PDB file of C-alpha atoms in Angstrom:
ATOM      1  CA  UNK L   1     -12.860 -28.970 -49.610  1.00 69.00           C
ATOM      2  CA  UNK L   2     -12.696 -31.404 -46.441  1.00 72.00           C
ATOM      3  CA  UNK L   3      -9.315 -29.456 -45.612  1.00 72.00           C
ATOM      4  CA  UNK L   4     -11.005 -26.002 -46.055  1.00 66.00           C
ATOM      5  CA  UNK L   5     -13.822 -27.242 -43.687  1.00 69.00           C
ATOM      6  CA  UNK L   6     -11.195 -28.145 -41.350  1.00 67.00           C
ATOM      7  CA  UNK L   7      -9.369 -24.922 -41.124  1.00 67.00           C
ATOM      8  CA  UNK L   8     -12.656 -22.570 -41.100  1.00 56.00           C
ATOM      9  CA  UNK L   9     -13.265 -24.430 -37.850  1.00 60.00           C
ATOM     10  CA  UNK L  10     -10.201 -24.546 -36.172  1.00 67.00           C
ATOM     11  CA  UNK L  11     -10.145 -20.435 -36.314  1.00 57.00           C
ATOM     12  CA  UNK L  12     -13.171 -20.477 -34.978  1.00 56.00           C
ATOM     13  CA  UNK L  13     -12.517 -22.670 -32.103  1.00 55.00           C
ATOM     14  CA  UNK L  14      -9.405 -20.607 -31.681  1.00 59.00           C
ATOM     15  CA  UNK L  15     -11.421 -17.536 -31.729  1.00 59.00           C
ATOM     16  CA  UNK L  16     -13.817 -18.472 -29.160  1.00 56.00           C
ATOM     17  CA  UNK L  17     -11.359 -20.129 -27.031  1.00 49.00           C
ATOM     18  CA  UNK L  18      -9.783 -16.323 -27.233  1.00 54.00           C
ATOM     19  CA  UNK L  19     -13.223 -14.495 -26.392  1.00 58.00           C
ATOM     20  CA  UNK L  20     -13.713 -16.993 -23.355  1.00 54.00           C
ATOM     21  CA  UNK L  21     -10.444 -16.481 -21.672  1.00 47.00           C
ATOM     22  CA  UNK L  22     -10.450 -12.799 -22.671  1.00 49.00           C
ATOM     23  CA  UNK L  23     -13.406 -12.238 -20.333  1.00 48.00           C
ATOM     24  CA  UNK L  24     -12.916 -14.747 -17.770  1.00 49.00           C
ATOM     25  CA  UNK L  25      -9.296 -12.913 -17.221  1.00 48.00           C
ATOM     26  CA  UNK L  26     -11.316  -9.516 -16.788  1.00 54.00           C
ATOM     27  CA  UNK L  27     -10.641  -9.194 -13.059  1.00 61.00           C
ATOM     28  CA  UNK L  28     -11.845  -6.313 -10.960  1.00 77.00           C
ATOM     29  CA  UNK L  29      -9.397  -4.530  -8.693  1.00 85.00           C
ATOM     30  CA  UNK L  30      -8.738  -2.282  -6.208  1.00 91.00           C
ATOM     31  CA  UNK L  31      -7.431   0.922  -8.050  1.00 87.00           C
ATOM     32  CA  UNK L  32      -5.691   1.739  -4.850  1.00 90.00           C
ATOM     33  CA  UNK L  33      -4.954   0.127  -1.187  1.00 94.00           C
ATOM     34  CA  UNK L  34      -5.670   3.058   2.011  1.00 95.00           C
ATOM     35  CA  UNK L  35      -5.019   3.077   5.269  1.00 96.00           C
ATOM     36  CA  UNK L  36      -8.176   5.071   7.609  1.00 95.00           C
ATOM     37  CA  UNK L  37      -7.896   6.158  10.995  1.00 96.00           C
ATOM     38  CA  UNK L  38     -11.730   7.181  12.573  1.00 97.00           C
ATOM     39  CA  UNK L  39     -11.177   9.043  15.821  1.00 97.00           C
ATOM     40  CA  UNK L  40     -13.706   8.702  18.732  1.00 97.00           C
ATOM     41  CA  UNK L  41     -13.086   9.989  22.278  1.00 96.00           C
ATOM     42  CA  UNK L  42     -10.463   8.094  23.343  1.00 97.00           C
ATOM     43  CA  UNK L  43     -10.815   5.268  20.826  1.00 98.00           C
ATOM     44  CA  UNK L  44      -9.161   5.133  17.236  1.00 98.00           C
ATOM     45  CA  UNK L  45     -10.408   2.653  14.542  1.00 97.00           C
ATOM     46  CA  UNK L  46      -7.055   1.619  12.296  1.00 97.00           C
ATOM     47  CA  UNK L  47      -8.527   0.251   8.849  1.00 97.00           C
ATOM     48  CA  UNK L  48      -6.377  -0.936   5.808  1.00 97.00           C
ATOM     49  CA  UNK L  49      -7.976  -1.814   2.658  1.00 96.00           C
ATOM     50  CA  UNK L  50      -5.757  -3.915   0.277  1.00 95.00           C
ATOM     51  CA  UNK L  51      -5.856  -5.774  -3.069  1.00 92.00           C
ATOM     52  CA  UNK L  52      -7.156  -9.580  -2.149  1.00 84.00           C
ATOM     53  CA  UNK L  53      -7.096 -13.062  -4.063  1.00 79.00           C
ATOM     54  CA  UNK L  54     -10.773 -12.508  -4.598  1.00 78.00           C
ATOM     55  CA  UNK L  55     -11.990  -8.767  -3.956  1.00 88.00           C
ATOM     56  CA  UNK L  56     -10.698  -6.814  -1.150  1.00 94.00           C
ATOM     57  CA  UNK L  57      -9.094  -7.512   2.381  1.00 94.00           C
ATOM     58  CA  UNK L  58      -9.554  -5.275   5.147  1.00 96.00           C
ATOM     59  CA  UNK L  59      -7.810  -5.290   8.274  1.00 97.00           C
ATOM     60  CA  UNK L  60      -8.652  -3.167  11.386  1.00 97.00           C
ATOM     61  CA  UNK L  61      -8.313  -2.831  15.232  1.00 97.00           C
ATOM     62  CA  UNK L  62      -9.266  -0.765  17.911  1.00 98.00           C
ATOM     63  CA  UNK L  63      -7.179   1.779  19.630  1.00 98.00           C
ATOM     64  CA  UNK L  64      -7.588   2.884  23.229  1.00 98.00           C
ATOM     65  CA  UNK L  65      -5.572   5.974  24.403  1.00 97.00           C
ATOM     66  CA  UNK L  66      -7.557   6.983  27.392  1.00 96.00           C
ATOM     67  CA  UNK L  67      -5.748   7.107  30.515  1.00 95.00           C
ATOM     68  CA  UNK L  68      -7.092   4.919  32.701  1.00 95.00           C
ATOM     69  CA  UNK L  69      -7.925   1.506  32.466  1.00 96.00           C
ATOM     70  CA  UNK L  70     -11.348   0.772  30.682  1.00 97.00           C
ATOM     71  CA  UNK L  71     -13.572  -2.271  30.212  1.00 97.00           C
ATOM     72  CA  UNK L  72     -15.110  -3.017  26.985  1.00 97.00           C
ATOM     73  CA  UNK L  73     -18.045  -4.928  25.624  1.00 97.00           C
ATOM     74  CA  UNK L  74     -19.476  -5.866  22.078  1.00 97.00           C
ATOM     75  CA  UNK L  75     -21.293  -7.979  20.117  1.00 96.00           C
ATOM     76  CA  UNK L  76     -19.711 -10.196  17.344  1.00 94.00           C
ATOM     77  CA  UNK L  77     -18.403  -8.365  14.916  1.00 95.00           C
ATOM     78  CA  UNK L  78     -16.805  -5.688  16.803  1.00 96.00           C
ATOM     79  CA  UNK L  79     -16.336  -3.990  14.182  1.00 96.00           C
ATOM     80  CA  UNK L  80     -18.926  -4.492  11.016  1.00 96.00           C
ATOM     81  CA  UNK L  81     -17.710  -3.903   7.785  1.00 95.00           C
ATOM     82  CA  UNK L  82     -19.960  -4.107   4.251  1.00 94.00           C
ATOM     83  CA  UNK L  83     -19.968  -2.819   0.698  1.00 93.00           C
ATOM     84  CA  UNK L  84     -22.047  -1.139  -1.422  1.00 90.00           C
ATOM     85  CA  UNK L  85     -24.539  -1.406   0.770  1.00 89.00           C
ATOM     86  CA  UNK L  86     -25.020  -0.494   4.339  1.00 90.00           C
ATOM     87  CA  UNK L  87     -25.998  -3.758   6.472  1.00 88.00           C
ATOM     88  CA  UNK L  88     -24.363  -4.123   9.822  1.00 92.00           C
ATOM     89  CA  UNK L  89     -25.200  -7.192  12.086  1.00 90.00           C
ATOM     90  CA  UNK L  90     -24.313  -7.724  15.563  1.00 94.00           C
ATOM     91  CA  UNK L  91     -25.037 -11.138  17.561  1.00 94.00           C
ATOM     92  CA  UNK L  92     -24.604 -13.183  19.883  1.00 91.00           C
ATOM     93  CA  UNK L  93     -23.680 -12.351  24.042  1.00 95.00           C
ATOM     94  CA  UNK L  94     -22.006  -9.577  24.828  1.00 96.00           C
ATOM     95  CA  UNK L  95     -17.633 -10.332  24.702  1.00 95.00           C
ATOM     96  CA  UNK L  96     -15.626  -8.112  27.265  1.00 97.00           C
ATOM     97  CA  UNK L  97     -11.930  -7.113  26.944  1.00 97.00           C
ATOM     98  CA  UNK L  98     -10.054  -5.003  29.156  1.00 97.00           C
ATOM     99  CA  UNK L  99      -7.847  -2.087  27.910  1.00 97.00           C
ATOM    100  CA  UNK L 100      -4.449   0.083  29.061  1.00 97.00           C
ATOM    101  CA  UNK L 101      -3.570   3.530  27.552  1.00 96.00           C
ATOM    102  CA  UNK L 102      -2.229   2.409  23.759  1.00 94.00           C
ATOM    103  CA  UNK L 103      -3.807  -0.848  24.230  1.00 96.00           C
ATOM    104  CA  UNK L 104      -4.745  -2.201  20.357  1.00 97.00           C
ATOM    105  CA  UNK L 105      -7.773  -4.366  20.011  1.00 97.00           C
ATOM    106  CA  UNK L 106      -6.947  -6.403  16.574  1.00 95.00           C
ATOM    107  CA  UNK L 107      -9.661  -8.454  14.598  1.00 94.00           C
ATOM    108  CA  UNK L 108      -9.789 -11.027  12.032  1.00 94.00           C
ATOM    109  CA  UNK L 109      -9.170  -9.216   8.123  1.00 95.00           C
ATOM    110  CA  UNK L 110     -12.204  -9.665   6.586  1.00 94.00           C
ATOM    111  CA  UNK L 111     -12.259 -10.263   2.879  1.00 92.00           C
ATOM    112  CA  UNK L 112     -15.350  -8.877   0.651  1.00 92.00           C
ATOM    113  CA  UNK L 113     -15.917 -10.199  -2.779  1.00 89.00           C
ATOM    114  CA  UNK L 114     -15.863  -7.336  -5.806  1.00 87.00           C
ATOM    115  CA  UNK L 115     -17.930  -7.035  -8.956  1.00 85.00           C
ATOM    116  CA  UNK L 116     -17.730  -4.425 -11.474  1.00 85.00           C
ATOM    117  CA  UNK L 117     -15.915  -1.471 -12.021  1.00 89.00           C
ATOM    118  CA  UNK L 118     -16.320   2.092 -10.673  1.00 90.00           C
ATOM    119  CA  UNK L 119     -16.846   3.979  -7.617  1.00 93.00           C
ATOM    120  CA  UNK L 120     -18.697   1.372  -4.196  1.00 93.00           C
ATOM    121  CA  UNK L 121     -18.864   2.885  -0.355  1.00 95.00           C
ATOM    122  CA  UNK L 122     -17.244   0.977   1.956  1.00 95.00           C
ATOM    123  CA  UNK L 123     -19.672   0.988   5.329  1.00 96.00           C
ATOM    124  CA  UNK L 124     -17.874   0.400   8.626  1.00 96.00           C
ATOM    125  CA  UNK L 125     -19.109   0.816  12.094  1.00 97.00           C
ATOM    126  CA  UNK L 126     -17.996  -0.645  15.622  1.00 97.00           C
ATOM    127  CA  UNK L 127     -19.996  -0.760  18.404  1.00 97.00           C
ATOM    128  CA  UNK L 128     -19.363  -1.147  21.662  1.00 98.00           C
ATOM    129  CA  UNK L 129     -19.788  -0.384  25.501  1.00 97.00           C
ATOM    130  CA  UNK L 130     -17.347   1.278  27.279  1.00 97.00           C
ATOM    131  CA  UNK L 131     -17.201   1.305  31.129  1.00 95.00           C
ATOM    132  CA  UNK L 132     -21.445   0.392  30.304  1.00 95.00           C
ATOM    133  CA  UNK L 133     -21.572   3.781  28.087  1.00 97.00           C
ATOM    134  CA  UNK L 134     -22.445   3.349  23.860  1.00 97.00           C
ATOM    135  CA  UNK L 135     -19.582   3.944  21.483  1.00 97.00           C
ATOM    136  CA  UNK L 136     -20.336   3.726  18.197  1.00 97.00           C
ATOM    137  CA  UNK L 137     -17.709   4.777  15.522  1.00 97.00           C
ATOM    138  CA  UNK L 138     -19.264   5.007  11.869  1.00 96.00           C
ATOM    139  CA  UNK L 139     -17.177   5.042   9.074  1.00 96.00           C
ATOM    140  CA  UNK L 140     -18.057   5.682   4.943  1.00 96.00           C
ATOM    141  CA  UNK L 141     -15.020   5.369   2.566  1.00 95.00           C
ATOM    142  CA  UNK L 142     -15.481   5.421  -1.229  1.00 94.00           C
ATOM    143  CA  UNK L 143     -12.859   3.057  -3.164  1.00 94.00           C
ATOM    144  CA  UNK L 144     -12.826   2.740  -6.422  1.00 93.00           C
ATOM    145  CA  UNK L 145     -12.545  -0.575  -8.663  1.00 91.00           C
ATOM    146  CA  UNK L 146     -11.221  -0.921 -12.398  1.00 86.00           C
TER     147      UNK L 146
END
């Protein structure tokens, strides 16, 4: 009897073991990495969206291909990225960076956390001044998670 006792709980320490590490390995992914190029004037915002460790990576910059030389100026982020839902935030004192024709303006990747499967929106905008005139390059990309 003591030995029947025994191996009714072992299975069901096995089997709960298995149902815990069945759904802590249920990981939510990027069904598929994209490059995005947003055209403004003479400005070009380069996005890639990639599989991360925890959720998704993004990396962009900021193309100029004007011809002549331009001052810019923006808030940090320069570029704001969210998902799911759309909340940019710029602060802090204004950051200016000079550009040539093909100069490329690269920022930090950013990496957003993921939960749940399906379809989210992927919200992007930069904003900037150029020469002391508004740029503002918006950006809505729908990825999808399984």
């Amino acid at each position: 009897m003591k030995k029947m006792i025994i191996i009714v709980f072992i299975l069901f320490l096995v089997f709960f073991v298995y149902i815990f590490a069945s759904a802590q390995g249920e990981v939510t992914r990027l069904d598929k990495e994209k490059s995005i190029e947003k055209k403004l004037d003479d400005f070009i915002l380069h996005m890639k969206v990639e599989r991360g460790d925890n959720g998704i990576k993004i990396h962009h910059s900021l193309q100029y291909v004007g011809d002549e030389s331009i001052r810019i100026e923006h808030q940090t982020p320069l570029v704001s990225i969210s998902l799911q839902t759309k909340n940019h935030d710029f602060t802090g004192s204004m950051v200016p960076k000079y550009l040539q024709k093909g100069s490329i303006y690269y920022q930090e990747p950013v990496t957003l956390s993921t939960e749940g499967k399906g379809e989210k929106n992927l919200y992007v905008k930069a904003k900037f001044l150029a020469d002391g005139e508004p740029v503002n390059i918006e950006h809505v990309e729908t990825l999808r998670f399984n």
